[in-house]
Every structure is written in C-alpha cells, then in structure tokens.
XYZ file of N, CA and C in Angstrom:
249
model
N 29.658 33.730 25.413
C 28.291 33.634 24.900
C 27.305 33.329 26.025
N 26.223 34.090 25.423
C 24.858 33.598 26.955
C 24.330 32.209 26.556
N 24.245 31.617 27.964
C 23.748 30.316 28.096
C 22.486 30.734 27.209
N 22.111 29.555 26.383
C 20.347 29.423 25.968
C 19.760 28.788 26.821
N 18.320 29.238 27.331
C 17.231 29.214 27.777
C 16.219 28.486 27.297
N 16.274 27.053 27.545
C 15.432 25.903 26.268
C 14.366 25.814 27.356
N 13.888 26.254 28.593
C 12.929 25.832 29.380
C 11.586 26.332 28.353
N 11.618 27.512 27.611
C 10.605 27.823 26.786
C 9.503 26.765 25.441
N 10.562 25.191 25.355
C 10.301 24.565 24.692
C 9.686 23.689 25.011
N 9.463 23.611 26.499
C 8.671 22.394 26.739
C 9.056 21.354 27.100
N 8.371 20.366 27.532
C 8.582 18.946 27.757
C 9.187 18.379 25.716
N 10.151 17.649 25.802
C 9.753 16.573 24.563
C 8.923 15.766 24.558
N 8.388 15.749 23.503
C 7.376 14.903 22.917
C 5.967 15.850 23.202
N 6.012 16.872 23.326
C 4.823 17.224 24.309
C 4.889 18.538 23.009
N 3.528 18.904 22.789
C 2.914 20.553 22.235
C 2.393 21.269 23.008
N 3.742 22.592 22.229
C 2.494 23.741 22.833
C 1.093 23.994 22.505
N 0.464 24.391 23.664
C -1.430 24.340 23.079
C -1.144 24.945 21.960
N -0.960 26.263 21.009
C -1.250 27.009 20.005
C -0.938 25.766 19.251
N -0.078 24.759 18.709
C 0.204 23.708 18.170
C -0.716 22.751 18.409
N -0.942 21.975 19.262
C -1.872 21.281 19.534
C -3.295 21.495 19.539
N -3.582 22.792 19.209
C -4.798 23.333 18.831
C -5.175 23.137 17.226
N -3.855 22.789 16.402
C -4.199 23.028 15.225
C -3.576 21.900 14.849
N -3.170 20.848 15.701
C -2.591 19.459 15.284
C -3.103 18.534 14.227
N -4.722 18.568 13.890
C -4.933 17.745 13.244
C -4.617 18.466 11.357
N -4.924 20.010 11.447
C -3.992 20.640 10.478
C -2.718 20.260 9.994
N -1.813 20.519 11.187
C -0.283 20.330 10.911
C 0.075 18.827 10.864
N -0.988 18.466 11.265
C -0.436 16.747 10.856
C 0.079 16.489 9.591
N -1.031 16.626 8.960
C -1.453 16.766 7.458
C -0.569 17.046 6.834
N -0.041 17.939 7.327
C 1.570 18.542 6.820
C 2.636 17.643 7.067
N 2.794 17.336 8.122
C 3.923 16.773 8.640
C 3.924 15.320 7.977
N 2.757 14.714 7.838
C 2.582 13.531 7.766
C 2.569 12.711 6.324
N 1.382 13.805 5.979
C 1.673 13.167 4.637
C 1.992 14.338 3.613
N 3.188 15.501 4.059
C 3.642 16.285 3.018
C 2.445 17.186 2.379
N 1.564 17.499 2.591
C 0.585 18.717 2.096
C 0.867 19.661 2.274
N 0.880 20.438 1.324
C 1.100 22.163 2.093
C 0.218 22.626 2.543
N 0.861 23.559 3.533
C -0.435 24.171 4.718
C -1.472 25.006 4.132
N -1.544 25.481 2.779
C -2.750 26.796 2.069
C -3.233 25.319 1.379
N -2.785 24.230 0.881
C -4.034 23.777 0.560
C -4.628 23.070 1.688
N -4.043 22.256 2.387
C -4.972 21.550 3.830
C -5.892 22.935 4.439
N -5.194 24.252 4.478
C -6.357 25.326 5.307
C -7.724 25.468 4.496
N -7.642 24.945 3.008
C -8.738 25.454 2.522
C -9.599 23.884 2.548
N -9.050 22.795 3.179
C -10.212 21.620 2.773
C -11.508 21.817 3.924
N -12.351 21.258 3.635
C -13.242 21.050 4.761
C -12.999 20.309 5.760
N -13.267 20.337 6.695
C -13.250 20.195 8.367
C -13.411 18.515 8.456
N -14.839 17.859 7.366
C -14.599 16.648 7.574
C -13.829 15.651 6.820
N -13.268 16.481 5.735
C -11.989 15.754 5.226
C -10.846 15.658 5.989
N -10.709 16.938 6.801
C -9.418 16.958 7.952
C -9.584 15.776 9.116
N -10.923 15.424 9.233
C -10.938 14.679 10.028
C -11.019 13.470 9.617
N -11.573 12.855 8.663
C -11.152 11.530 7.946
C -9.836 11.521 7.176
N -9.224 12.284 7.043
C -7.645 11.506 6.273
C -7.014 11.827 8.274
N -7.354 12.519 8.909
C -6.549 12.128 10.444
C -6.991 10.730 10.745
N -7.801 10.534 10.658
C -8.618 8.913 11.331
C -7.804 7.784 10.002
N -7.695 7.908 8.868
C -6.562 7.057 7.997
C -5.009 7.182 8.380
N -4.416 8.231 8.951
C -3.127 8.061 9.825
C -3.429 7.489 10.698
N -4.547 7.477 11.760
C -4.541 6.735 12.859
C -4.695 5.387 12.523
N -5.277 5.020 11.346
C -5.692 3.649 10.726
C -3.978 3.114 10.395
N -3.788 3.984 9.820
C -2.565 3.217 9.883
C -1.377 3.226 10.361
N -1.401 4.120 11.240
C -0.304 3.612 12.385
C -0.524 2.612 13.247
N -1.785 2.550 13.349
C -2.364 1.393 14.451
C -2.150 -0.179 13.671
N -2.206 0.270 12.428
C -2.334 -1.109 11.447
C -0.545 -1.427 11.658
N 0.430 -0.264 11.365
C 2.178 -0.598 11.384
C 2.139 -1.186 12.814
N 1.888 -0.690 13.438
C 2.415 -0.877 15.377
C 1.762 -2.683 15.323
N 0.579 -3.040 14.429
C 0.239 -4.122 14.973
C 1.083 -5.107 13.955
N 1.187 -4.535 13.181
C 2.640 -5.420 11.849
C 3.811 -5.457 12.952
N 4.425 -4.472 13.562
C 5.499 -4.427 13.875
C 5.301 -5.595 15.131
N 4.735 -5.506 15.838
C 4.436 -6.420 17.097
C 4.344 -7.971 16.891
N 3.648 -8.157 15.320
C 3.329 -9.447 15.050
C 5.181 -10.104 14.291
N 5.687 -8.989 13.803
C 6.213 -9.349 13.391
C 8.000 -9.630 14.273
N 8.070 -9.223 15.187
C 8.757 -9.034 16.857
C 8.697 -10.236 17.338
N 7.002 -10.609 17.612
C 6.604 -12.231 18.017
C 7.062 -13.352 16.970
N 7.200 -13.313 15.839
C 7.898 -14.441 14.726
C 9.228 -14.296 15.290
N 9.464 -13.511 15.053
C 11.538 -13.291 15.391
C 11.266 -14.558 16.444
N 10.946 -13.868 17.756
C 11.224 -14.447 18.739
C 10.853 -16.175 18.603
N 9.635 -16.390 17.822
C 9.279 -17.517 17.638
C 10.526 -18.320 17.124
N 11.113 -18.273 15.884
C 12.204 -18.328 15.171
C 13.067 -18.319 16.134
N 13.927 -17.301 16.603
C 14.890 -17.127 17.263
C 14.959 -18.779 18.340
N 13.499 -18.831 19.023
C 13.634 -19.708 20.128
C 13.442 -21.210 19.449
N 13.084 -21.566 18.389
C 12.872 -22.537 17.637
C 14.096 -22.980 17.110
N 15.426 -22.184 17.142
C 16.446 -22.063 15.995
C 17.627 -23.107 17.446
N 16.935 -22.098 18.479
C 18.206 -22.489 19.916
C 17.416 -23.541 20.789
N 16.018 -24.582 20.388
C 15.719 -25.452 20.928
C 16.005 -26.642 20.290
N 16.532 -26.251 18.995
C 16.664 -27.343 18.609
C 16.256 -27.867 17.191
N 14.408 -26.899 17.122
C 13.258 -27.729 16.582
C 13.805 -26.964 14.887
C-alpha cells in the first residue's frame, strides 16, 4: 500500500483559511449542534452574538476550572500541613 500523504492537513489545532473563513458559521455547528441551512440563513448579527456567548462561556468554564484547581490545591496543602 502507498504511504499517505497527511502534510495536506496542516498543522493540528490550526485551520485551513477556507475553514477559518467561515469559522464563526461552523462553530455554530460544531458547538452548539445547529445545522448548517439553518445557521446559513440567520443574520450576520445573530452569528455574531451567540459566537461572543461561546466565548462568554468558555471564558466563564476556564475561569471555574482554574478557581476550582486553586481549592484542590488549597485543600490538598491544608490536608498535608496538618490544619
């Protein structure tokens, strides 16, 4: 069998422009399960306020997750000092 040729895919984590051109579209999809004929038909500034509510709340998880990382550790070091 011929070797496959994955150099065509890119960096991971990384989009191709034609993708990243239409990211805040396919988000929508990806993200919160919409199908792509109804997200193509919303308006432009709905696409852009439910993107800015994913960003709301990933930014809101990442800062749960961080706060909640710092208790562990709080705990954790409270548990082996003694207190």
């Amino acid at each position: 069998p011929a070797e496959k040729d994955w150099s065509s895919i890119g960096l991971v984590g990384t989009l191709a422009p034609e993708v990243e051109e239409r990211w805040p579209i396919l988000r929508l999809v990806v993200d919160m399960g919409l199908p792509l004929s109804e997200v193509e038909r919303m308006d432009l500034n709905d696409i852009r306020q439910l993107n800015a509510v994913l960003d709301m709340r990933r930014d809101h998880d990442s800062a749960a997750d961080a706060w909640q990382a710092e208790n562990v550790k709080k705990s954790q070091k409270e548990r082996t000092s003694g207190n």
